[in-house]
Amino acid sequence: MTTETIANKQAENQAKNHPLVRKTFPITGMSCAGCAASVESTLNHTEGVTSASVNFASHSVQVDYAESLSPSALQNAIRAVGFDLIIAEENAEEIQQDIQWQHFRQIQIDTIGATALTLPVFIIGMFFSDWSAGRWLSLALSIPVLFWFGRRFFINAFKQARRKQANMDTLVALSTGVAFLFSLFNTFFPQFWTQQGLEPHVYYEAATVIITFILLGKLLEERAKSHTSSAIKKLIGLQPQTLKVIRNNREEEIAIALVVVDDIVVVRPGEKIPVDGVIVQGESFVDESMLTGESLPVEKLPSKAVFAGTINQRGSFRIRATKIGSETRLSQIIRQVREAQGSKAPVQKLVDKIAGIFVPIVLGIAIVTFVVWMLVGGENALTHALLAAISVLVIACPCALGLATPTAIMVGVGRGAENNILIKDAESLELAHQVDAVVLDKTGTITEGKPVVTDLQWTNQDKLELNKSILLAIEAQSEHPLAEAVVKKLQQEEVLLAQLSGFTSLTGRGVQATFSDGKTYSVGSRKLMQELSILLSNEISSRVKVLDSQAKTVVFFASSEQVLAIIAIADTVKKTSKKAIANLQHQGISIHMFTGDSEGAAQAVANAVGIAHYQAEVMPEDKADFVEKLQQQGKTVAMVGDGINDSQALAQADVSIAMGQGSDIAMDVAKMTITTSNLQAIPKALNLSRKTVRGIRQNLFWAFVYNVIGIPIAAGVLYPLNGFLLDPMIAGGAMALSSVSVVMNSLRLRTTKI
């Protein structure tokens, strides 16, 4: 349906004062992009529907329709063309998932069954073709392969035919059906050919091998699809199902659906924050890594905003709910990821389009061949016409065409796994070779993602071991996230723990404690030193200035009289990051870095690894917007990240790459996952894509060349020249050879250096 038509229908509905309803319904029964187009077309031509858009990846359709139209009417329209619409209000997604799981299990069973029965048929056909009993055995084994394990192809081909359309299922059903019927005839009536001096060949092995190969491809496709929804499930799982609110001066636990804006929500230590809101009482540190990607928990004081899905670390607080349900930032991330996952594989669309043209062309050639031979075939016109027409159909089998892409993808994915690159779907492997812009997250991608003590500078060596013990004892009791880095550093030096008393936490400034000698020791910021009237000498100030310029967080350890140590803490750059970025730049790819961190920290990392384009203090949606902006400039963008905060940008990017040490959500959203922390795997992934796509193109080229050469020969164009007429058996062998050549070409990727 065109935009103009939709606009007209909207105007028509509005003119009739029919309020519109927009709903998304799960669909079952779709097996290809052609099915999706059929569903979309059917709904768009249903009375009362303004527009319908099918998401093939998520097997759902978004429909705008008149309020007077019932969902049952939409369901009936879809059922009439062989699919189904789930209109249940409750558990619709669960029902769809159950149906998809049963569908996957059925394909798995069919593939195993078809493989088991095809193997003996193939052996008999290839090595014992003259064995008369073998024909009957092959017939008995072929019937369940074609009409039970492969029944979906014939059913779908029939549905397509009813709509006067054709797809890959049509090709599979047609070629295997004709090969089987011809073989069946020769099995029961071999004398028809022997009386004319011809050998009655059978082609059961060709029919069964085609069914088995295509089933295997379907199985791999369904397995890849099943992983796409797990990211959404985990994102939804970040939001708690119940929460505690203050109502009537009492604390009540209610379902998340019952919370309203301005409710006062209680959040305890370790709990996930259920809604977006503002702190009205209490304080704590909150892990916002799912939004910002920063490893350090953020201190939250009264009037500070908190977000759904983030985790309260220590301390209880109350918040006033400001955004609930679909309005929270987490829900927006879920919605964007879901929409972005609805993309379709370009090559599959291309193959379906070619198949739609290929089938009628082959049918036409077969009919023309038969008619021409009947007209000019002379004494053996019927025999030659029948053999030539069947040879055309058998040699034009779509097996090589069907194998061209999946075999190259399979080998490419396996090669990636050997090099720590996990590839989730074919589309990303296809697109990665076109990448000319890479957007990198800083924390956890370029850097290690964990704060470590980079400098521990003691101002003098007097009582050094005792001072270390006191520092360890203070930091071990501190709740501040940076204290963990100091504790870890001192524990590595096997420092002993001192006994302290009077531990005090000074909010936003540091901590204090008293040693057994009665002296008070402090660990904290420059502000705390000023409050304690501890002067920083020129030497210490100079050292701090150098550390500040390196974007490191500086903490002081001091007695009541003087600074005893300067502690610098930072997130360090990975050793391989600079080389990997230089490698990408050498390939002509522009590199951009985004981070929610400060300008100073971003600049320090960018300078260290040689990145000229970077932005600091950005929010998750800023990253996604920037990726979209690059795409609008005609760039093919790869996004590399490790946090939940990167998931929007990952979903928006043409190629999404997650670092293996990152969050599960990022890995589920991303189409590729680097299982090592080594950034060098990214240039390897892009190179693997180039070689895989080259293999796919070679396969498709040879599959088409084979048909372009093979079909005319099968039709008998050489007969007037030298009397050569292709035997269907040789046509079947040529078909098998084309498939083998495609597979062998794909296997070359296994030994290619990436």
CSV table of N, CA and C in Angstrom, one decimal, residues 99-236:
chain,number,residue,atom,x,y,z
A,99,ILE,N,4.4,-21.2,20.5
A,99,ILE,CA,4.2,-21.7,19.2
A,99,ILE,C,5.5,-21.7,18.4
A,100,GLN,N,6.3,-20.7,18.5
A,100,GLN,CA,7.6,-20.6,17.8
A,100,GLN,C,8.6,-21.8,18.3
A,101,TRP,N,8.5,-22.0,19.6
A,101,TRP,CA,9.4,-23.1,20.1
A,101,TRP,C,8.9,-24.5,19.5
A,102,GLN,N,7.6,-24.7,19.5
A,102,GLN,CA,7.1,-25.9,18.9
A,102,GLN,C,7.5,-26.0,17.4
A,103,HIS,N,7.4,-24.9,16.7
A,103,HIS,CA,7.8,-24.8,15.3
A,103,HIS,C,9.3,-25.2,15.1
A,104,PHE,N,10.2,-24.6,16.0
A,104,PHE,CA,11.6,-25.0,16.0
A,104,PHE,C,11.8,-26.4,16.2
A,105,ARG,N,11.2,-27.0,17.2
A,105,ARG,CA,11.3,-28.4,17.6
A,105,ARG,C,10.9,-29.3,16.4
A,106,GLN,N,9.8,-28.9,15.7
A,106,GLN,CA,9.3,-29.7,14.6
A,106,GLN,C,10.3,-29.7,13.4
A,107,ILE,N,10.9,-28.5,13.2
A,107,ILE,CA,11.9,-28.5,12.1
A,107,ILE,C,13.1,-29.3,12.5
A,108,GLN,N,13.5,-29.3,13.8
A,108,GLN,CA,14.6,-30.1,14.3
A,108,GLN,C,14.3,-31.6,14.0
A,109,ILE,N,13.1,-32.0,14.4
A,109,ILE,CA,12.7,-33.4,14.2
A,109,ILE,C,12.7,-33.8,12.7
A,110,ASP,N,12.1,-32.9,11.9
A,110,ASP,CA,12.1,-33.2,10.5
A,110,ASP,C,13.5,-33.3,9.9
A,111,THR,N,14.4,-32.4,10.3
A,111,THR,CA,15.7,-32.4,9.7
A,111,THR,C,16.5,-33.7,10.1
A,112,ILE,N,16.3,-34.1,11.3
A,112,ILE,CA,17.0,-35.4,11.8
A,112,ILE,C,16.4,-36.6,11.0
A,113,GLY,N,15.1,-36.6,10.9
A,113,GLY,CA,14.4,-37.7,10.3
A,113,GLY,C,14.8,-37.8,8.8
A,114,ALA,N,14.7,-36.6,8.1
A,114,ALA,CA,15.0,-36.5,6.7
A,114,ALA,C,16.5,-37.0,6.4
A,115,THR,N,17.4,-36.5,7.3
A,115,THR,CA,18.8,-36.9,7.1
A,115,THR,C,19.0,-38.4,7.2
A,116,ALA,N,18.4,-39.0,8.2
A,116,ALA,CA,18.5,-40.4,8.5
A,116,ALA,C,18.0,-41.3,7.3
A,117,LEU,N,16.9,-40.8,6.7
A,117,LEU,CA,16.4,-41.6,5.5
A,117,LEU,C,17.0,-41.3,4.2
A,118,THR,N,17.5,-40.0,4.1
A,118,THR,CA,18.2,-39.6,2.8
A,118,THR,C,19.5,-40.3,2.6
A,119,LEU,N,20.2,-40.6,3.7
A,119,LEU,CA,21.6,-41.2,3.5
A,119,LEU,C,21.5,-42.5,2.8
A,120,PRO,N,20.7,-43.5,3.1
A,120,PRO,CA,20.7,-44.7,2.3
A,120,PRO,C,20.2,-44.5,0.9
A,121,VAL,N,19.2,-43.6,0.7
A,121,VAL,CA,18.7,-43.3,-0.7
A,121,VAL,C,19.9,-42.7,-1.5
A,122,PHE,N,20.7,-41.8,-0.9
A,122,PHE,CA,21.8,-41.2,-1.6
A,122,PHE,C,22.8,-42.3,-2.0
A,123,ILE,N,23.2,-43.2,-1.1
A,123,ILE,CA,24.1,-44.3,-1.4
A,123,ILE,C,23.7,-45.2,-2.5
A,124,ILE,N,22.4,-45.6,-2.4
A,124,ILE,CA,21.8,-46.4,-3.5
A,124,ILE,C,21.9,-45.7,-4.8
A,125,GLY,N,21.5,-44.4,-4.9
A,125,GLY,CA,21.4,-43.7,-6.1
A,125,GLY,C,22.8,-43.4,-6.7
A,126,MET,N,23.8,-43.3,-5.9
A,126,MET,CA,25.1,-43.0,-6.4
A,126,MET,C,25.9,-44.2,-6.7
A,127,PHE,N,25.8,-45.3,-6.0
A,127,PHE,CA,26.7,-46.4,-6.1
A,127,PHE,C,25.9,-47.7,-6.5
A,128,PHE,N,24.6,-47.8,-6.4
A,128,PHE,CA,23.9,-49.0,-6.7
A,128,PHE,C,22.7,-48.7,-7.6
A,129,SER,N,22.8,-47.8,-8.6
A,129,SER,CA,21.7,-47.3,-9.3
A,129,SER,C,21.1,-48.4,-10.2
A,130,ASP,N,21.8,-49.5,-10.5
A,130,ASP,CA,21.3,-50.6,-11.3
A,130,ASP,C,20.6,-51.6,-10.5
A,131,TRP,N,20.7,-51.5,-9.2
A,131,TRP,CA,20.0,-52.5,-8.3
A,131,TRP,C,18.5,-52.3,-8.4
A,132,SER,N,17.8,-53.2,-9.0
A,132,SER,CA,16.3,-53.1,-9.2
A,132,SER,C,15.6,-52.9,-7.8
A,133,ALA,N,16.0,-53.8,-6.8
A,133,ALA,CA,15.3,-53.7,-5.5
A,133,ALA,C,15.6,-52.4,-4.8
A,134,GLY,N,16.8,-51.8,-5.2
A,134,GLY,CA,17.2,-50.5,-4.6
A,134,GLY,C,16.2,-49.4,-4.9
A,135,ARG,N,15.6,-49.5,-6.1
A,135,ARG,CA,14.6,-48.5,-6.5
A,135,ARG,C,13.4,-48.5,-5.6
A,136,TRP,N,12.9,-49.7,-5.3
A,136,TRP,CA,11.7,-49.8,-4.5
A,136,TRP,C,12.1,-49.4,-3.0
A,137,LEU,N,13.3,-49.7,-2.6
A,137,LEU,CA,13.7,-49.3,-1.3
A,137,LEU,C,13.8,-47.8,-1.2
A,138,SER,N,14.4,-47.2,-2.3
A,138,SER,CA,14.5,-45.7,-2.3
A,138,SER,C,13.1,-45.1,-2.3
A,139,LEU,N,12.2,-45.7,-3.1
A,139,LEU,CA,10.8,-45.1,-3.1
A,139,LEU,C,10.2,-45.1,-1.7
A,140,ALA,N,10.4,-46.3,-1.0
A,140,ALA,CA,9.8,-46.4,0.3
A,140,ALA,C,10.4,-45.3,1.3
A,141,LEU,N,11.7,-45.1,1.1
A,141,LEU,CA,12.3,-44.1,2.0
A,141,LEU,C,12.1,-42.7,1.6
A,142,SER,N,11.9,-42.5,0.3
A,142,SER,CA,11.7,-41.1,-0.2
A,142,SER,C,10.3,-40.5,0.2
A,143,ILE,N,9.3,-41.4,0.2
A,143,ILE,CA,7.9,-40.9,0.5
A,143,ILE,C,7.9,-40.1,1.8
A,144,PRO,N,8.4,-40.7,3.0
A,144,PRO,CA,8.3,-39.9,4.2
A,144,PRO,C,9.2,-38.7,4.2
A,145,VAL,N,10.3,-38.7,3.4
A,145,VAL,CA,11.2,-37.6,3.4
A,145,VAL,C,10.5,-36.4,2.7
A,146,LEU,N,9.8,-36.7,1.6
A,146,LEU,CA,9.2,-35.6,0.8
A,146,LEU,C,7.9,-35.2,1.5
A,147,PHE,N,7.0,-36.2,1.8
A,147,PHE,CA,5.7,-35.8,2.1
A,147,PHE,C,5.3,-35.8,3.6
A,148,TRP,N,6.3,-36.1,4.4
A,148,TRP,CA,6.1,-36.0,5.9
A,148,TRP,C,7.1,-34.9,6.4
A,149,PHE,N,8.4,-35.3,6.3
A,149,PHE,CA,9.4,-34.4,6.9
A,149,PHE,C,9.5,-33.1,6.0
A,150,GLY,N,9.2,-33.2,4.7
A,150,GLY,CA,9.3,-32.0,3.9
A,150,GLY,C,7.9,-31.5,3.5
A,151,ARG,N,6.9,-31.8,4.2
A,151,ARG,CA,5.5,-31.4,3.8
A,151,ARG,C,5.3,-29.9,3.8
A,152,ARG,N,6.1,-29.2,4.7
A,152,ARG,CA,5.9,-27.8,4.8
A,152,ARG,C,6.2,-27.1,3.4
A,153,PHE,N,7.1,-27.6,2.6
A,153,PHE,CA,7.4,-27.0,1.3
A,153,PHE,C,6.2,-27.1,0.4
A,154,PHE,N,5.6,-28.3,0.4
A,154,PHE,CA,4.5,-28.5,-0.5
A,154,PHE,C,3.3,-27.7,0.0
A,155,ILE,N,3.1,-27.6,1.3
A,155,ILE,CA,1.9,-26.8,1.8
A,155,ILE,C,2.1,-25.3,1.5
A,156,ASN,N,3.3,-24.8,1.8
A,156,ASN,CA,3.6,-23.4,1.6
A,156,ASN,C,3.5,-23.1,0.1
A,157,ALA,N,4.0,-24.0,-0.8
A,157,ALA,CA,4.0,-23.8,-2.2
A,157,ALA,C,2.5,-23.7,-2.7
A,158,PHE,N,1.7,-24.5,-2.1
A,158,PHE,CA,0.2,-24.5,-2.4
A,158,PHE,C,-0.4,-23.2,-2.0
A,159,LYS,N,0.0,-22.7,-0.8
A,159,LYS,CA,-0.6,-21.4,-0.3
A,159,LYS,C,-0.1,-20.3,-1.3
A,160,GLN,N,1.2,-20.3,-1.7
A,160,GLN,CA,1.7,-19.3,-2.6
A,160,GLN,C,0.9,-19.4,-3.9
A,161,ALA,N,0.7,-20.6,-4.4
A,161,ALA,CA,0.0,-20.7,-5.7
A,161,ALA,C,-1.4,-20.2,-5.6
A,162,ARG,N,-2.1,-20.4,-4.5
A,162,ARG,CA,-3.4,-19.9,-4.3
A,162,ARG,C,-3.4,-18.3,-4.4
A,163,ARG,N,-2.3,-17.7,-4.0
A,163,ARG,CA,-2.2,-16.2,-4.1
A,163,ARG,C,-1.5,-15.8,-5.4
A,164,LYS,N,-1.3,-16.8,-6.3
A,164,LYS,CA,-0.6,-16.5,-7.6
A,164,LYS,C,0.8,-15.9,-7.3
A,165,GLN,N,1.5,-16.5,-6.3
A,165,GLN,CA,2.8,-16.0,-6.0
A,165,GLN,C,3.8,-17.2,-6.0
A,166,ALA,N,5.1,-17.0,-5.9
A,166,ALA,CA,6.0,-18.1,-5.9
A,166,ALA,C,7.2,-17.7,-5.0
A,167,ASN,N,7.8,-18.6,-4.3
A,167,ASN,CA,9.0,-18.3,-3.5
A,167,ASN,C,9.9,-19.5,-3.5
A,168,MET,N,10.8,-19.6,-2.5
A,168,MET,CA,11.8,-20.7,-2.5
A,168,MET,C,11.0,-22.0,-2.3
A,169,ASP,N,10.0,-22.0,-1.5
A,169,ASP,CA,9.2,-23.2,-1.2
A,169,ASP,C,8.6,-23.7,-2.5
A,170,THR,N,8.2,-22.8,-3.4
A,170,THR,CA,7.6,-23.3,-4.7
A,170,THR,C,8.7,-24.0,-5.5
A,171,LEU,N,9.9,-23.4,-5.5
A,171,LEU,CA,11.0,-24.1,-6.3
A,171,LEU,C,11.3,-25.5,-5.7
A,172,VAL,N,11.4,-25.5,-4.4
A,172,VAL,CA,11.7,-26.8,-3.8
A,172,VAL,C,10.6,-27.8,-4.1
A,173,ALA,N,9.4,-27.5,-3.9
A,173,ALA,CA,8.3,-28.4,-4.1
A,173,ALA,C,8.2,-28.8,-5.5
A,174,LEU,N,8.4,-27.9,-6.4
A,174,LEU,CA,8.3,-28.2,-7.9
A,174,LEU,C,9.4,-29.1,-8.3
A,175,SER,N,10.6,-28.8,-8.0
A,175,SER,CA,11.7,-29.6,-8.5
A,175,SER,C,11.7,-31.0,-7.9
A,176,THR,N,11.5,-31.1,-6.5
A,176,THR,CA,11.5,-32.4,-5.9
A,176,THR,C,10.3,-33.2,-6.3
A,177,GLY,N,9.1,-32.5,-6.4
A,177,GLY,CA,7.9,-33.2,-6.8
A,177,GLY,C,8.0,-33.8,-8.2
A,178,VAL,N,8.5,-33.1,-9.2
A,178,VAL,CA,8.7,-33.6,-10.5
A,178,VAL,C,9.7,-34.7,-10.5
A,179,ALA,N,10.8,-34.5,-9.9
A,179,ALA,CA,11.8,-35.6,-9.8
A,179,ALA,C,11.2,-36.9,-9.2
A,180,PHE,N,10.4,-36.7,-8.2
A,180,PHE,CA,9.8,-37.9,-7.5
A,180,PHE,C,8.8,-38.6,-8.4
A,181,LEU,N,7.9,-37.8,-9.0
A,181,LEU,CA,6.9,-38.3,-9.9
A,181,LEU,C,7.5,-39.0,-11.1
A,182,PHE,N,8.5,-38.4,-11.7
A,182,PHE,CA,9.2,-39.1,-12.8
A,182,PHE,C,9.8,-40.4,-12.4
A,183,SER,N,10.5,-40.4,-11.2
A,183,SER,CA,11.1,-41.6,-10.7
A,183,SER,C,10.0,-42.6,-10.4
A,184,LEU,N,8.9,-42.2,-9.8
A,184,LEU,CA,7.8,-43.1,-9.5
A,184,LEU,C,7.3,-43.8,-10.7
A,185,PHE,N,7.1,-43.0,-11.8
A,185,PHE,CA,6.7,-43.6,-13.1
A,185,PHE,C,7.7,-44.7,-13.6
A,186,ASN,N,9.0,-44.3,-13.5
A,186,ASN,CA,10.0,-45.2,-14.0
A,186,ASN,C,10.1,-46.5,-13.1
A,187,THR,N,9.7,-46.3,-11.8
A,187,THR,CA,9.8,-47.5,-11.0
A,187,THR,C,8.7,-48.5,-11.3
A,188,PHE,N,7.5,-47.9,-11.5
A,188,PHE,CA,6.4,-48.8,-11.8
A,188,PHE,C,6.3,-49.2,-13.3
A,189,PHE,N,6.7,-48.4,-14.2
A,189,PHE,CA,6.6,-48.7,-15.6
A,189,PHE,C,8.0,-48.5,-16.3
A,190,PRO,N,9.0,-49.3,-15.9
A,190,PRO,CA,10.3,-49.2,-16.6
A,190,PRO,C,10.2,-49.6,-18.1
A,191,GLN,N,9.3,-50.5,-18.4
A,191,GLN,CA,9.2,-51.0,-19.8
A,191,GLN,C,8.9,-49.9,-20.8
A,192,PHE,N,8.3,-48.7,-20.3
A,192,PHE,CA,7.9,-47.6,-21.2
A,192,PHE,C,9.2,-47.1,-21.9
A,193,TRP,N,10.3,-47.1,-21.1
A,193,TRP,CA,11.5,-46.6,-21.6
A,193,TRP,C,12.4,-47.7,-22.3
A,194,THR,N,12.4,-48.9,-21.7
A,194,THR,CA,13.2,-49.9,-22.2
A,194,THR,C,12.7,-50.4,-23.6
A,195,GLN,N,11.4,-50.3,-23.8
A,195,GLN,CA,10.9,-50.6,-25.2
A,195,GLN,C,11.4,-49.7,-26.2
A,196,GLN,N,11.8,-48.5,-25.8
A,196,GLN,CA,12.3,-47.5,-26.8
A,196,GLN,C,13.8,-47.4,-26.7
A,197,GLY,N,14.4,-48.4,-26.1
A,197,GLY,CA,15.9,-48.5,-26.0
A,197,GLY,C,16.5,-47.5,-25.0
A,198,LEU,N,15.8,-47.0,-24.1
A,198,LEU,CA,16.3,-46.1,-23.1
A,198,LEU,C,16.3,-46.7,-21.7
A,199,GLU,N,17.2,-46.2,-20.9
A,199,GLU,CA,17.3,-46.7,-19.5
A,199,GLU,C,16.4,-45.9,-18.6
A,200,PRO,N,15.5,-46.6,-17.8
A,200,PRO,CA,14.6,-45.9,-16.9
A,200,PRO,C,15.2,-45.5,-15.6
A,201,HIS,N,15.9,-44.3,-15.6
A,201,HIS,CA,16.6,-43.8,-14.4
A,201,HIS,C,15.6,-43.3,-13.4
A,202,VAL,N,16.0,-43.4,-12.2
A,202,VAL,CA,15.2,-42.7,-11.1
A,202,VAL,C,16.0,-41.7,-10.4
A,203,TYR,N,15.4,-40.7,-9.8
A,203,TYR,CA,16.1,-39.5,-9.2
A,203,TYR,C,15.6,-39.3,-7.7
A,204,TYR,N,15.4,-40.4,-7.0
A,204,TYR,CA,14.9,-40.2,-5.6
A,204,TYR,C,16.0,-39.5,-4.8
A,205,GLU,N,17.3,-39.8,-5.0
A,205,GLU,CA,18.4,-39.2,-4.2
A,205,GLU,C,18.4,-37.7,-4.4
A,206,ALA,N,18.1,-37.2,-5.7
A,206,ALA,CA,18.1,-35.8,-5.9
A,206,ALA,C,17.0,-35.1,-5.1
A,207,ALA,N,15.8,-35.7,-5.1
A,207,ALA,CA,14.7,-35.2,-4.4
A,207,ALA,C,14.9,-35.1,-2.9
A,208,THR,N,15.4,-36.2,-2.4
A,208,THR,CA,15.6,-36.3,-0.9
A,208,THR,C,16.7,-35.4,-0.4
A,209,VAL,N,17.8,-35.3,-1.2
A,209,VAL,CA,18.9,-34.5,-0.7
A,209,VAL,C,18.5,-33.0,-0.7
A,210,ILE,N,17.8,-32.6,-1.7
A,210,ILE,CA,17.3,-31.2,-1.7
A,210,ILE,C,16.5,-30.9,-0.5
A,211,ILE,N,15.5,-31.8,-0.2
A,211,ILE,CA,14.7,-31.5,1.0
A,211,ILE,C,15.5,-31.5,2.3
A,212,THR,N,16.5,-32.4,2.4
A,212,THR,CA,17.3,-32.4,3.6
A,212,THR,C,18.2,-31.1,3.8
A,213,PHE,N,18.8,-30.7,2.7
A,213,PHE,CA,19.6,-29.5,2.7
A,213,PHE,C,18.8,-28.3,3.1
A,214,ILE,N,17.6,-28.1,2.4
A,214,ILE,CA,16.8,-26.9,2.7
A,214,ILE,C,16.3,-27.0,4.1
A,215,LEU,N,15.9,-28.1,4.6
A,215,LEU,CA,15.5,-28.2,6.0
A,215,LEU,C,16.6,-27.8,7.0
A,216,LEU,N,17.8,-28.2,6.7
A,216,LEU,CA,19.0,-27.9,7.5
A,216,LEU,C,19.1,-26.3,7.6
A,217,GLY,N,19.0,-25.7,6.4
A,217,GLY,CA,19.1,-24.2,6.3
A,217,GLY,C,18.0,-23.6,7.2
A,218,LYS,N,16.8,-24.1,7.1
A,218,LYS,CA,15.6,-23.6,7.9
A,218,LYS,C,15.9,-23.7,9.4
A,219,LEU,N,16.5,-24.9,9.8
A,219,LEU,CA,16.8,-25.1,11.2
A,219,LEU,C,17.8,-24.0,11.7
A,220,LEU,N,18.8,-23.8,10.9
A,220,LEU,CA,19.8,-22.8,11.3
A,220,LEU,C,19.2,-21.4,11.4
A,221,GLU,N,18.3,-21.1,10.5
A,221,GLU,CA,17.6,-19.8,10.5
A,221,GLU,C,16.8,-19.6,11.7
A,222,GLU,N,16.0,-20.7,12.1
A,222,GLU,CA,15.1,-20.6,13.3
A,222,GLU,C,15.9,-20.5,14.5
A,223,ARG,N,17.1,-21.2,14.6
A,223,ARG,CA,17.9,-21.1,15.8
A,223,ARG,C,18.4,-19.7,16.0
A,224,ALA,N,18.9,-19.0,14.9
A,224,ALA,CA,19.3,-17.6,15.0
A,224,ALA,C,18.2,-16.7,15.4
A,225,LYS,N,17.0,-16.9,14.9
A,225,LYS,CA,15.9,-16.1,15.3
A,225,LYS,C,15.5,-16.2,16.7
A,226,SER,N,15.7,-17.4,17.3
A,226,SER,CA,15.3,-17.6,18.7
A,226,SER,C,16.1,-16.8,19.7
A,227,HIS,N,17.3,-16.4,19.2
A,227,HIS,CA,18.2,-15.6,20.1
A,227,HIS,C,17.8,-14.1,20.2
A,228,THR,N,17.1,-13.7,19.1
A,228,THR,CA,16.8,-12.2,19.1
A,228,THR,C,15.9,-11.8,20.2
A,229,SER,N,15.0,-12.6,20.6
A,229,SER,CA,14.1,-12.2,21.6
A,229,SER,C,14.6,-12.2,23.0
A,230,SER,N,15.7,-12.9,23.3
A,230,SER,CA,16.2,-13.1,24.6
A,230,SER,C,16.7,-11.7,25.2
A,231,ALA,N,17.2,-10.8,24.3
A,231,ALA,CA,17.6,-9.5,24.8
A,231,ALA,C,16.4,-8.7,25.4
A,232,ILE,N,15.3,-8.8,24.7
A,232,ILE,CA,14.1,-8.1,25.2
A,232,ILE,C,13.7,-8.7,26.5
A,233,LYS,N,13.7,-10.0,26.6
A,233,LYS,CA,13.3,-10.6,27.9
A,233,LYS,C,14.2,-10.2,29.0
A,234,LYS,N,15.5,-10.1,28.8
A,234,LYS,CA,16.4,-9.7,29.9
A,234,LYS,C,16.2,-8.2,30.2
A,235,LEU,N,15.9,-7.4,29.2
A,235,LEU,CA,15.7,-5.9,29.5
A,235,LEU,C,14.4,-5.8,30.3
A,236,ILE,N,13.4,-6.5,29.9
A,236,ILE,CA,12.1,-6.5,30.7
A,236,ILE,C,12.4,-7.0,32.1
